[in-house]
Amino acid sequence: IAGITQAPTSQILAAGRRMTLRCTQDMRHNAMYWYRQDLGLGLRLIHYSNTAGTTGKGEVPDGYSVSRANTDDFPLTLASAVPSQTSVYFCASRSGSTQYFGPGTRLTVL
Amino acid sequence: DAKTTQPPSMDCAEGRAANLPCNHSTISGNEYVYWYRQIHSQGPQYIIHGLKNNETNEMASLIITEDRKSSTLILPHATLRDTAVYYCIVRATNYGGSQGNLIFGKGTKLSVKP
């Protein structure tokens, strides 16, 4: 059982570059989420999708975009990365009231 | 803001029970208490949740006070691998048009020591 996979595991990115973080789940969950985790700030919601074809903004959406073309995939795109987007990014899916998290992507923007 | 209050850190001896408290004095009637944990450098992991009755699964037990204003997560025989940050979250199950996301506070850093 794979659950949720994220890629890449880590990435160093030059400021101004475009980057897509990948998230795939094999549990057929409708709802999916992207969080970022920063030291001292906990996990904060970036974007979410309640079902394929729909997306919504979370607490900190600026500088990020998402798409949900199908149930399994929920990529997060940074159109033009900035150093403040250095963080650990977690993707999650929800079944009922329980969320399942991926292993995370550690992104450093220089 | 998170609706829960947890101690920032706790220690527990290996093999002993770890009792992690959580205060949620403003909990509403339709809100559940959830516990997640995050082991260093990993994604958060679901542990258990409950409404008002005590709950037990293969990982832990959840004791909720009768007035539902506080709860305790119990790891009956803590191991070194249980060292993690434990998050107590209150959340309603009626998502409706809401985001359905979890709001994480700072949690309790549990250190299990040999």
mmCIF file with all atom_site columns, C-alpha atoms in Angstrom:
data_model
loop_
_atom_site.group_PDB
_atom_site.id
_atom_site.type_symbol
_atom_site.label_atom_id
_atom_site.label_alt_id
_atom_site.label_comp_id
_atom_site.label_asym_id
_atom_site.label_entity_id
_atom_site.label_seq_id
_atom_site.pdbx_PDB_ins_code
_atom_site.Cartn_x
_atom_site.Cartn_y
_atom_site.Cartn_z
_atom_site.occupancy
_atom_site.B_iso_or_equiv
_atom_site.pdbx_formal_charge
_atom_site.auth_seq_id
_atom_site.auth_comp_id
_atom_site.auth_asym_id
_atom_site.auth_atom_id
_atom_site.pdbx_PDB_model_num
ATOM 1   C CA . ILE A 1 1   ? 0.000   0.000  0.000   1.00 0.00 ? 1   ILE A CA 1
ATOM 2   C CA . ALA A 1 2   ? 1.650   3.233  -1.115  1.00 0.00 ? 2   ALA A CA 1
ATOM 3   C CA . GLY A 1 3   ? -0.814  5.709  0.385   1.00 0.00 ? 3   GLY A CA 1
ATOM 4   C CA . ILE A 1 4   ? 0.447   9.158  -0.518  1.00 0.00 ? 4   ILE A CA 1
ATOM 5   C CA . THR A 1 5   ? 3.674   9.789  -2.341  1.00 0.00 ? 5   THR A CA 1
ATOM 6   C CA . GLN A 1 6   ? 5.396   13.110 -2.842  1.00 0.00 ? 6   GLN A CA 1
ATOM 7   C CA . ALA A 1 7   ? 8.193   14.102 -5.163  1.00 0.00 ? 7   ALA A CA 1
ATOM 8   C CA . PRO A 1 8   ? 10.835  15.278 -5.013  1.00 0.00 ? 8   PRO A CA 1
ATOM 9   C CA . THR A 1 9   ? 11.979  14.427 -1.478  1.00 0.00 ? 9   THR A CA 1
ATOM 10  C CA . SER A 1 10  ? 14.018  17.603 -1.394  1.00 0.00 ? 10  SER A CA 1
ATOM 11  C CA . GLN A 1 11  ? 14.980  20.363 -3.776  1.00 0.00 ? 11  GLN A CA 1
ATOM 12  C CA . ILE A 1 12  ? 17.198  23.408 -3.861  1.00 0.00 ? 12  ILE A CA 1
ATOM 13  C CA . LEU A 1 13  ? 15.798  26.036 -6.179  1.00 0.00 ? 13  LEU A CA 1
ATOM 14  C CA . ALA A 1 14  ? 17.024  29.376 -7.412  1.00 0.00 ? 14  ALA A CA 1
ATOM 15  C CA . ALA A 1 15  ? 14.727  32.316 -6.748  1.00 0.00 ? 15  ALA A CA 1
ATOM 16  C CA . GLY A 1 16  ? 12.547  33.155 -9.706  1.00 0.00 ? 16  GLY A CA 1
ATOM 17  C CA . ARG A 1 17  ? 12.395  29.610 -11.006 1.00 0.00 ? 17  ARG A CA 1
ATOM 18  C CA . ARG A 1 18  ? 9.187   27.685 -11.498 1.00 0.00 ? 18  ARG A CA 1
ATOM 19  C CA . MET A 1 19  ? 8.707   24.480 -9.528  1.00 0.00 ? 19  MET A CA 1
ATOM 20  C CA . THR A 1 20  ? 5.977   21.848 -9.284  1.00 0.00 ? 20  THR A CA 1
ATOM 21  C CA . LEU A 1 21  ? 5.717   19.615 -6.262  1.00 0.00 ? 21  LEU A CA 1
ATOM 22  C CA . ARG A 1 22  ? 3.989   16.350 -7.047  1.00 0.00 ? 22  ARG A CA 1
ATOM 23  C CA . CYS A 1 23  ? 1.501   14.510 -4.886  1.00 0.00 ? 23  CYS A CA 1
ATOM 24  C CA . THR A 1 24  ? -0.195  11.225 -5.744  1.00 0.00 ? 24  THR A CA 1
ATOM 25  C CA . GLN A 1 25  ? -2.526  9.052  -3.688  1.00 0.00 ? 25  GLN A CA 1
ATOM 26  C CA . ASP A 1 26  ? -3.823  5.575  -4.425  1.00 0.00 ? 26  ASP A CA 1
ATOM 27  C CA . MET A 1 27  ? -6.641  5.532  -1.865  1.00 0.00 ? 27  MET A CA 1
ATOM 28  C CA . ARG A 1 28  ? -9.257  7.185  -4.100  1.00 0.00 ? 28  ARG A CA 1
ATOM 29  C CA . HIS A 1 29  ? -9.911  9.889  -1.536  1.00 0.00 ? 29  HIS A CA 1
ATOM 30  C CA . ASN A 1 30  ? -11.876 12.848 -2.823  1.00 0.00 ? 30  ASN A CA 1
ATOM 31  C CA . ALA A 1 31  ? -10.381 15.557 -0.621  1.00 0.00 ? 31  ALA A CA 1
ATOM 32  C CA . MET A 1 32  ? -6.733  16.533 -0.788  1.00 0.00 ? 32  MET A CA 1
ATOM 33  C CA . TYR A 1 33  ? -4.655  19.276 0.852   1.00 0.00 ? 33  TYR A CA 1
ATOM 34  C CA . TRP A 1 34  ? -1.321  21.047 0.675   1.00 0.00 ? 34  TRP A CA 1
ATOM 35  C CA . TYR A 1 35  ? 0.281   22.339 3.881   1.00 0.00 ? 35  TYR A CA 1
ATOM 36  C CA . ARG A 1 36  ? 3.565   24.022 4.561   1.00 0.00 ? 36  ARG A CA 1
ATOM 37  C CA . GLN A 1 37  ? 5.416   23.629 7.833   1.00 0.00 ? 37  GLN A CA 1
ATOM 38  C CA . ASP A 1 38  ? 7.788   26.229 9.157   1.00 0.00 ? 38  ASP A CA 1
ATOM 39  C CA . LEU A 1 39  ? 9.631   26.239 12.450  1.00 0.00 ? 39  LEU A CA 1
ATOM 40  C CA . GLY A 1 40  ? 7.542   27.906 15.128  1.00 0.00 ? 40  GLY A CA 1
ATOM 41  C CA . LEU A 1 41  ? 4.492   28.284 12.874  1.00 0.00 ? 41  LEU A CA 1
ATOM 42  C CA . GLY A 1 42  ? 3.224   24.726 12.658  1.00 0.00 ? 42  GLY A CA 1
ATOM 43  C CA . LEU A 1 43  ? 1.364   23.449 9.611   1.00 0.00 ? 43  LEU A CA 1
ATOM 44  C CA . ARG A 1 44  ? -0.532  25.976 7.539   1.00 0.00 ? 44  ARG A CA 1
ATOM 45  C CA . LEU A 1 45  ? -2.980  25.179 4.747   1.00 0.00 ? 45  LEU A CA 1
ATOM 46  C CA . ILE A 1 46  ? -2.007  26.452 1.285   1.00 0.00 ? 46  ILE A CA 1
ATOM 47  C CA . HIS A 1 47  ? -4.694  25.042 -1.012  1.00 0.00 ? 47  HIS A CA 1
ATOM 48  C CA . TYR A 1 48  ? -7.230  22.281 -0.908  1.00 0.00 ? 48  TYR A CA 1
ATOM 49  C CA . SER A 1 49  ? -9.455  20.290 -3.223  1.00 0.00 ? 49  SER A CA 1
ATOM 50  C CA . ASN A 1 50  ? -12.703 18.688 -2.105  1.00 0.00 ? 50  ASN A CA 1
ATOM 51  C CA . THR A 1 51  ? -13.015 16.628 -5.276  1.00 0.00 ? 51  THR A CA 1
ATOM 52  C CA . ALA A 1 52  ? -11.521 16.299 -8.740  1.00 0.00 ? 52  ALA A CA 1
ATOM 53  C CA . GLY A 1 53  ? -12.084 19.436 -10.779 1.00 0.00 ? 53  GLY A CA 1
ATOM 54  C CA . THR A 1 54  ? -12.405 21.787 -7.786  1.00 0.00 ? 54  THR A CA 1
ATOM 55  C CA . THR A 1 55  ? -9.845  23.662 -5.712  1.00 0.00 ? 55  THR A CA 1
ATOM 56  C CA . GLY A 1 56  ? -9.890  26.275 -2.986  1.00 0.00 ? 56  GLY A CA 1
ATOM 57  C CA . LYS A 1 57  ? -7.552  28.651 -1.195  1.00 0.00 ? 57  LYS A CA 1
ATOM 58  C CA . GLY A 1 58  ? -6.296  27.988 2.291   1.00 0.00 ? 58  GLY A CA 1
ATOM 59  C CA . GLU A 1 59  ? -4.627  30.229 4.826   1.00 0.00 ? 59  GLU A CA 1
ATOM 60  C CA . VAL A 1 60  ? -1.464  31.035 2.832   1.00 0.00 ? 60  VAL A CA 1
ATOM 61  C CA . PRO A 1 61  ? -2.229  30.655 -0.920  1.00 0.00 ? 61  PRO A CA 1
ATOM 62  C CA . ASP A 1 62  ? -0.221  33.570 -2.348  1.00 0.00 ? 62  ASP A CA 1
ATOM 63  C CA . GLY A 1 63  ? 2.530   32.479 -4.724  1.00 0.00 ? 63  GLY A CA 1
ATOM 64  C CA . TYR A 1 64  ? 1.103   28.985 -5.134  1.00 0.00 ? 64  TYR A CA 1
ATOM 65  C CA . SER A 1 65  ? -1.343  27.350 -7.513  1.00 0.00 ? 65  SER A CA 1
ATOM 66  C CA . VAL A 1 66  ? -2.863  23.900 -7.688  1.00 0.00 ? 66  VAL A CA 1
ATOM 67  C CA . SER A 1 67  ? -4.839  21.783 -10.105 1.00 0.00 ? 67  SER A CA 1
ATOM 68  C CA . ARG A 1 68  ? -6.924  18.652 -9.680  1.00 0.00 ? 68  ARG A CA 1
ATOM 69  C CA . ALA A 1 69  ? -7.408  17.035 -13.053 1.00 0.00 ? 69  ALA A CA 1
ATOM 70  C CA . ASN A 1 70  ? -8.149  13.622 -11.539 1.00 0.00 ? 70  ASN A CA 1
ATOM 71  C CA . THR A 1 71  ? -8.720  11.992 -8.154  1.00 0.00 ? 71  THR A CA 1
ATOM 72  C CA . ASP A 1 72  ? -5.189  10.715 -7.662  1.00 0.00 ? 72  ASP A CA 1
ATOM 73  C CA . ASP A 1 73  ? -2.977  13.720 -8.403  1.00 0.00 ? 73  ASP A CA 1
ATOM 74  C CA . PHE A 1 74  ? -2.779  17.124 -6.738  1.00 0.00 ? 74  PHE A CA 1
ATOM 75  C CA . PRO A 1 75  ? 0.304   19.059 -7.893  1.00 0.00 ? 75  PRO A CA 1
ATOM 76  C CA . LEU A 1 76  ? 1.404   22.298 -6.248  1.00 0.00 ? 76  LEU A CA 1
ATOM 77  C CA . THR A 1 77  ? 3.140   24.888 -8.429  1.00 0.00 ? 77  THR A CA 1
ATOM 78  C CA . LEU A 1 78  ? 5.336   27.793 -7.425  1.00 0.00 ? 78  LEU A CA 1
ATOM 79  C CA . ALA A 1 79  ? 5.273   30.067 -10.464 1.00 0.00 ? 79  ALA A CA 1
ATOM 80  C CA . SER A 1 80  ? 8.258   32.162 -9.429  1.00 0.00 ? 80  SER A CA 1
ATOM 81  C CA . ALA A 1 81  ? 9.886   30.926 -6.243  1.00 0.00 ? 81  ALA A CA 1
ATOM 82  C CA . VAL A 1 82  ? 10.984  33.325 -3.504  1.00 0.00 ? 82  VAL A CA 1
ATOM 83  C CA . PRO A 1 83  ? 13.171  32.621 -0.454  1.00 0.00 ? 83  PRO A CA 1
ATOM 84  C CA . SER A 1 84  ? 10.166  32.915 1.898   1.00 0.00 ? 84  SER A CA 1
ATOM 85  C CA . GLN A 1 85  ? 8.800   29.769 0.260   1.00 0.00 ? 85  GLN A CA 1
ATOM 86  C CA . THR A 1 86  ? 11.626  27.770 1.797   1.00 0.00 ? 86  THR A CA 1
ATOM 87  C CA . SER A 1 87  ? 9.716   25.229 3.851   1.00 0.00 ? 87  SER A CA 1
ATOM 88  C CA . VAL A 1 88  ? 8.671   21.618 4.211   1.00 0.00 ? 88  VAL A CA 1
ATOM 89  C CA . TYR A 1 89  ? 5.582   20.862 2.158   1.00 0.00 ? 89  TYR A CA 1
ATOM 90  C CA . PHE A 1 90  ? 3.120   18.152 3.064   1.00 0.00 ? 90  PHE A CA 1
ATOM 91  C CA . CYS A 1 91  ? 0.341   16.777 0.916   1.00 0.00 ? 91  CYS A CA 1
ATOM 92  C CA . ALA A 1 92  ? -2.602  15.038 2.561   1.00 0.00 ? 92  ALA A CA 1
ATOM 93  C CA . SER A 1 93  ? -5.814  13.293 1.604   1.00 0.00 ? 93  SER A CA 1
ATOM 94  C CA . ARG A 1 94  ? -8.922  12.764 3.687   1.00 0.00 ? 94  ARG A CA 1
ATOM 95  C CA . SER A 1 95  ? -11.183 9.803  4.221   1.00 0.00 ? 95  SER A CA 1
ATOM 96  C CA . GLY A 1 96  ? -14.140 10.663 6.407   1.00 0.00 ? 96  GLY A CA 1
ATOM 97  C CA . SER A 1 97  ? -12.668 12.773 9.174   1.00 0.00 ? 97  SER A CA 1
ATOM 98  C CA . THR A 1 98  ? -9.147  11.328 9.066   1.00 0.00 ? 98  THR A CA 1
ATOM 99  C CA . GLN A 1 99  ? -6.300  12.882 7.097   1.00 0.00 ? 99  GLN A CA 1
ATOM 100 C CA . TYR A 1 100 ? -3.386  10.912 5.732   1.00 0.00 ? 100 TYR A CA 1
ATOM 101 C CA . PHE A 1 101 ? -0.142  12.737 5.075   1.00 0.00 ? 101 PHE A CA 1
ATOM 102 C CA . GLY A 1 102 ? 2.648   12.184 2.632   1.00 0.00 ? 102 GLY A CA 1
ATOM 103 C CA . PRO A 1 103 ? 6.320   12.118 3.623   1.00 0.00 ? 103 PRO A CA 1
ATOM 104 C CA . GLY A 1 104 ? 6.900   15.735 2.659   1.00 0.00 ? 104 GLY A CA 1
ATOM 105 C CA . THR A 1 105 ? 9.111   17.726 0.294   1.00 0.00 ? 105 THR A CA 1
ATOM 106 C CA . ARG A 1 106 ? 11.868  19.878 1.740   1.00 0.00 ? 106 ARG A CA 1
ATOM 107 C CA . LEU A 1 107 ? 12.257  22.930 -0.485  1.00 0.00 ? 107 LEU A CA 1
ATOM 108 C CA . THR A 1 108 ? 15.013  25.496 -0.218  1.00 0.00 ? 108 THR A CA 1
ATOM 109 C CA . VAL A 1 109 ? 14.796  28.638 -2.319  1.00 0.00 ? 109 VAL A CA 1
ATOM 110 C CA . LEU A 1 110 ? 18.038  30.585 -2.607  1.00 0.00 ? 110 LEU A CA 1
ATOM 111 C CA . ASP B 2 1   ? -6.016  29.851 16.228  1.00 0.00 ? 1   ASP B CA 1
ATOM 112 C CA . ALA B 2 2   ? -5.967  26.338 17.582  1.00 0.00 ? 2   ALA B CA 1
ATOM 113 C CA . LYS B 2 3   ? -8.757  25.623 20.058  1.00 0.00 ? 3   LYS B CA 1
ATOM 114 C CA . THR B 2 4   ? -6.605  23.427 22.251  1.00 0.00 ? 4   THR B CA 1
ATOM 115 C CA . THR B 2 5   ? -3.938  23.896 24.910  1.00 0.00 ? 5   THR B CA 1
ATOM 116 C CA . GLN B 2 6   ? -1.164  21.377 25.396  1.00 0.00 ? 6   GLN B CA 1
ATOM 117 C CA . PRO B 2 7   ? 2.048   21.388 27.452  1.00 0.00 ? 7   PRO B CA 1
ATOM 118 C CA . PRO B 2 8   ? 5.003   22.165 25.193  1.00 0.00 ? 8   PRO B CA 1
ATOM 119 C CA . SER B 2 9   ? 7.019   19.149 26.248  1.00 0.00 ? 9   SER B CA 1
ATOM 120 C CA . MET B 2 10  ? 6.957   15.975 28.333  1.00 0.00 ? 10  MET B CA 1
ATOM 121 C CA . ASP B 2 11  ? 9.348   13.174 29.160  1.00 0.00 ? 11  ASP B CA 1
ATOM 122 C CA . CYS B 2 12  ? 8.468   9.521  29.640  1.00 0.00 ? 12  CYS B CA 1
ATOM 123 C CA . ALA B 2 13  ? 10.546  6.489  30.561  1.00 0.00 ? 13  ALA B CA 1
ATOM 124 C CA . GLU B 2 14  ? 10.633  3.695  28.033  1.00 0.00 ? 14  GLU B CA 1
ATOM 125 C CA . GLY B 2 15  ? 8.109   0.979  28.866  1.00 0.00 ? 15  GLY B CA 1
ATOM 126 C CA . ARG B 2 16  ? 5.994   3.268  31.006  1.00 0.00 ? 16  ARG B CA 1
ATOM 127 C CA . ALA B 2 17  ? 2.650   4.785  30.085  1.00 0.00 ? 17  ALA B CA 1
ATOM 128 C CA . ALA B 2 18  ? 2.757   8.218  28.494  1.00 0.00 ? 18  ALA B CA 1
ATOM 129 C CA . ASN B 2 19  ? -0.211  10.395 29.409  1.00 0.00 ? 19  ASN B CA 1
ATOM 130 C CA . LEU B 2 20  ? -0.556  13.479 27.227  1.00 0.00 ? 20  LEU B CA 1
ATOM 131 C CA . PRO B 2 21  ? -3.125  16.050 28.364  1.00 0.00 ? 21  PRO B CA 1
ATOM 132 C CA . CYS B 2 22  ? -5.121  18.454 26.239  1.00 0.00 ? 22  CYS B CA 1
ATOM 133 C CA . ASN B 2 23  ? -7.491  21.222 27.265  1.00 0.00 ? 23  ASN B CA 1
ATOM 134 C CA . HIS B 2 24  ? -10.318 22.181 24.916  1.00 0.00 ? 24  HIS B CA 1
ATOM 135 C CA . SER B 2 25  ? -12.644 24.163 27.154  1.00 0.00 ? 25  SER B CA 1
ATOM 136 C CA . THR B 2 26  ? -14.517 25.815 24.249  1.00 0.00 ? 26  THR B CA 1
ATOM 137 C CA . ILE B 2 27  ? -15.304 22.596 22.406  1.00 0.00 ? 27  ILE B CA 1
ATOM 138 C CA . SER B 2 28  ? -18.718 22.525 20.733  1.00 0.00 ? 28  SER B CA 1
ATOM 139 C CA . GLY B 2 29  ? -21.202 19.708 20.868  1.00 0.00 ? 29  GLY B CA 1
ATOM 140 C CA . ASN B 2 30  ? -20.472 18.534 17.337  1.00 0.00 ? 30  ASN B CA 1
ATOM 141 C CA . GLU B 2 31  ? -16.694 18.692 17.585  1.00 0.00 ? 31  GLU B CA 1
ATOM 142 C CA . TYR B 2 32  ? -14.535 15.632 17.878  1.00 0.00 ? 32  TYR B CA 1
ATOM 143 C CA . VAL B 2 33  ? -11.134 15.409 19.537  1.00 0.00 ? 33  VAL B CA 1
ATOM 144 C CA . TYR B 2 34  ? -8.389  14.155 17.214  1.00 0.00 ? 34  TYR B CA 1
ATOM 145 C CA . TRP B 2 35  ? -4.835  13.202 17.986  1.00 0.00 ? 35  TRP B CA 1
ATOM 146 C CA . TYR B 2 36  ? -2.033  13.162 15.449  1.00 0.00 ? 36  TYR B CA 1
ATOM 147 C CA . ARG B 2 37  ? 1.679   12.813 15.926  1.00 0.00 ? 37  ARG B CA 1
ATOM 148 C CA . GLN B 2 38  ? 4.677   13.855 13.888  1.00 0.00 ? 38  GLN B CA 1
ATOM 149 C CA . ILE B 2 39  ? 7.899   11.979 14.169  1.00 0.00 ? 39  ILE B CA 1
ATOM 150 C CA . HIS B 2 40  ? 10.907  14.052 13.203  1.00 0.00 ? 40  HIS B CA 1
ATOM 151 C CA . SER B 2 41  ? 11.092  14.792 9.458   1.00 0.00 ? 41  SER B CA 1
ATOM 152 C CA . GLN B 2 42  ? 7.969   12.747 8.688   1.00 0.00 ? 42  GLN B CA 1
ATOM 153 C CA . GLY B 2 43  ? 4.401   13.700 7.837   1.00 0.00 ? 43  GLY B CA 1
ATOM 154 C CA . PRO B 2 44  ? 1.793   13.810 10.602  1.00 0.00 ? 44  PRO B CA 1
ATOM 155 C CA . GLN B 2 45  ? 0.218   10.467 11.467  1.00 0.00 ? 45  GLN B CA 1
ATOM 156 C CA . TYR B 2 46  ? -3.339  9.916  12.640  1.00 0.00 ? 46  TYR B CA 1
ATOM 157 C CA . ILE B 2 47  ? -3.584  8.224  16.050  1.00 0.00 ? 47  ILE B CA 1
ATOM 158 C CA . ILE B 2 48  ? -7.145  8.270  17.323  1.00 0.00 ? 48  ILE B CA 1
ATOM 159 C CA . HIS B 2 49  ? -10.257 10.397 17.674  1.00 0.00 ? 49  HIS B CA 1
ATOM 160 C CA . GLY B 2 50  ? -13.412 10.489 19.787  1.00 0.00 ? 50  GLY B CA 1
ATOM 161 C CA . LEU B 2 51  ? -16.533 12.466 20.581  1.00 0.00 ? 51  LEU B CA 1
ATOM 162 C CA . LYS B 2 52  ? -17.415 11.766 24.204  1.00 0.00 ? 52  LYS B CA 1
ATOM 163 C CA . ASN B 2 53  ? -16.813 8.105  24.894  1.00 0.00 ? 53  ASN B CA 1
ATOM 164 C CA . ASN B 2 54  ? -13.375 6.753  25.645  1.00 0.00 ? 54  ASN B CA 1
ATOM 165 C CA . GLU B 2 55  ? -11.731 5.165  22.638  1.00 0.00 ? 55  GLU B CA 1
ATOM 166 C CA . THR B 2 56  ? -8.969  2.594  22.222  1.00 0.00 ? 56  THR B CA 1
ATOM 167 C CA . ASN B 2 57  ? -7.143  1.273  19.207  1.00 0.00 ? 57  ASN B CA 1
ATOM 168 C CA . GLU B 2 58  ? -3.893  -0.530 18.547  1.00 0.00 ? 58  GLU B CA 1
ATOM 169 C CA . MET B 2 59  ? -1.871  2.632  19.024  1.00 0.00 ? 59  MET B CA 1
ATOM 170 C CA . ALA B 2 60  ? -3.400  4.408  21.994  1.00 0.00 ? 60  ALA B CA 1
ATOM 171 C CA . SER B 2 61  ? -6.335  5.155  24.263  1.00 0.00 ? 61  SER B CA 1
ATOM 172 C CA . LEU B 2 62  ? -8.246  8.409  24.410  1.00 0.00 ? 62  LEU B CA 1
ATOM 173 C CA . ILE B 2 63  ? -9.927  9.458  27.636  1.00 0.00 ? 63  ILE B CA 1
ATOM 174 C CA . ILE B 2 64  ? -12.372 12.369 27.364  1.00 0.00 ? 64  ILE B CA 1
ATOM 175 C CA . THR B 2 65  ? -13.753 13.974 30.505  1.00 0.00 ? 65  THR B CA 1
ATOM 176 C CA . GLU B 2 66  ? -17.476 13.942 31.042  1.00 0.00 ? 66  GLU B CA 1
ATOM 177 C CA . ASP B 2 67  ? -17.766 17.698 30.411  1.00 0.00 ? 67  ASP B CA 1
ATOM 178 C CA . ARG B 2 68  ? -15.579 17.221 27.288  1.00 0.00 ? 68  ARG B CA 1
ATOM 179 C CA . LYS B 2 69  ? -13.397 20.167 28.235  1.00 0.00 ? 69  LYS B CA 1
ATOM 180 C CA . SER B 2 70  ? -10.239 18.091 28.376  1.00 0.00 ? 70  SER B CA 1
ATOM 181 C CA . SER B 2 71  ? -8.831  14.786 27.243  1.00 0.00 ? 71  SER B CA 1
ATOM 182 C CA . THR B 2 72  ? -5.804  12.572 27.703  1.00 0.00 ? 72  THR B CA 1
ATOM 183 C CA . LEU B 2 73  ? -4.012  10.484 25.144  1.00 0.00 ? 73  LEU B CA 1
ATOM 184 C CA . ILE B 2 74  ? -2.457  7.385  26.654  1.00 0.00 ? 74  ILE B CA 1
ATOM 185 C CA . LEU B 2 75  ? 0.356   5.420  25.092  1.00 0.00 ? 75  LEU B CA 1
ATOM 186 C CA . PRO B 2 76  ? 0.313   2.352  27.362  1.00 0.00 ? 76  PRO B CA 1
ATOM 187 C CA . HIS B 2 77  ? 3.898   1.196  26.898  1.00 0.00 ? 77  HIS B CA 1
ATOM 188 C CA . ALA B 2 78  ? 5.957   3.960  25.362  1.00 0.00 ? 78  ALA B CA 1
ATOM 189 C CA . THR B 2 79  ? 8.928   3.045  23.215  1.00 0.00 ? 79  THR B CA 1
ATOM 190 C CA . LEU B 2 80  ? 11.767  5.157  21.877  1.00 0.00 ? 80  LEU B CA 1
ATOM 191 C CA . ARG B 2 81  ? 9.960   5.216  18.522  1.00 0.00 ? 81  ARG B CA 1
ATOM 192 C CA . ASP B 2 82  ? 7.085   7.083  20.162  1.00 0.00 ? 82  ASP B CA 1
ATOM 193 C CA . THR B 2 83  ? 9.285   10.147 20.537  1.00 0.00 ? 83  THR B CA 1
ATOM 194 C CA . ALA B 2 84  ? 7.408   12.756 18.494  1.00 0.00 ? 84  ALA B CA 1
ATOM 195 C CA . VAL B 2 85  ? 5.313   15.908 18.621  1.00 0.00 ? 85  VAL B CA 1
ATOM 196 C CA . TYR B 2 86  ? 1.726   15.047 19.534  1.00 0.00 ? 86  TYR B CA 1
ATOM 197 C CA . TYR B 2 87  ? -1.077  17.300 18.330  1.00 0.00 ? 87  TYR B CA 1
ATOM 198 C CA . CYS B 2 88  ? -4.534  17.512 19.887  1.00 0.00 ? 88  CYS B CA 1
ATOM 199 C CA . ILE B 2 89  ? -7.090  18.977 17.449  1.00 0.00 ? 89  ILE B CA 1
ATOM 200 C CA . VAL B 2 90  ? -10.797 19.628 17.796  1.00 0.00 ? 90  VAL B CA 1
ATOM 201 C CA . ARG B 2 91  ? -12.820 19.456 14.632  1.00 0.00 ? 91  ARG B CA 1
ATOM 202 C CA . ALA B 2 92  ? -16.425 19.120 13.615  1.00 0.00 ? 92  ALA B CA 1
ATOM 203 C CA . THR B 2 93  ? -17.265 16.403 11.121  1.00 0.00 ? 93  THR B CA 1
ATOM 204 C CA . ASN B 2 94  ? -19.845 18.491 9.273   1.00 0.00 ? 94  ASN B CA 1
ATOM 205 C CA . TYR B 2 95  ? -17.611 19.904 6.570   1.00 0.00 ? 95  TYR B CA 1
ATOM 206 C CA . GLY B 2 96  ? -20.324 21.360 4.378   1.00 0.00 ? 96  GLY B CA 1
ATOM 207 C CA . GLY B 2 97  ? -18.696 24.012 2.244   1.00 0.00 ? 97  GLY B CA 1
ATOM 208 C CA . SER B 2 98  ? -15.695 24.309 4.555   1.00 0.00 ? 98  SER B CA 1
ATOM 209 C CA . GLN B 2 99  ? -12.166 23.312 3.741   1.00 0.00 ? 99  GLN B CA 1
ATOM 210 C CA . GLY B 2 100 ? -12.155 20.243 5.937   1.00 0.00 ? 100 GLY B CA 1
ATOM 211 C CA . ASN B 2 101 ? -8.556  20.873 6.850   1.00 0.00 ? 101 ASN B CA 1
ATOM 212 C CA . LEU B 2 102 ? -6.965  20.386 10.236  1.00 0.00 ? 102 LEU B CA 1
ATOM 213 C CA . ILE B 2 103 ? -5.703  23.299 12.290  1.00 0.00 ? 103 ILE B CA 1
ATOM 214 C CA . PHE B 2 104 ? -2.532  22.268 14.074  1.00 0.00 ? 104 PHE B CA 1
ATOM 215 C CA . GLY B 2 105 ? -1.312  24.023 17.182  1.00 0.00 ? 105 GLY B CA 1
ATOM 216 C CA . LYS B 2 106 ? 2.189   23.660 18.586  1.00 0.00 ? 106 LYS B CA 1
ATOM 217 C CA . GLY B 2 107 ? 1.565   20.274 20.173  1.00 0.00 ? 107 GLY B CA 1
ATOM 218 C CA . THR B 2 108 ? 3.485   18.470 22.897  1.00 0.00 ? 108 THR B CA 1
ATOM 219 C CA . LYS B 2 109 ? 6.986   17.235 22.225  1.00 0.00 ? 109 LYS B CA 1
ATOM 220 C CA . LEU B 2 110 ? 7.175   13.829 23.906  1.00 0.00 ? 110 LEU B CA 1
ATOM 221 C CA . SER B 2 111 ? 10.632  12.486 24.594  1.00 0.00 ? 111 SER B CA 1
ATOM 222 C CA . VAL B 2 112 ? 10.775  8.813  25.517  1.00 0.00 ? 112 VAL B CA 1
ATOM 223 C CA . LYS B 2 113 ? 13.991  8.070  27.356  1.00 0.00 ? 113 LYS B CA 1
ATOM 224 C CA . PRO B 2 114 ? 15.683  4.705  27.925  1.00 0.00 ? 114 PRO B CA 1
#
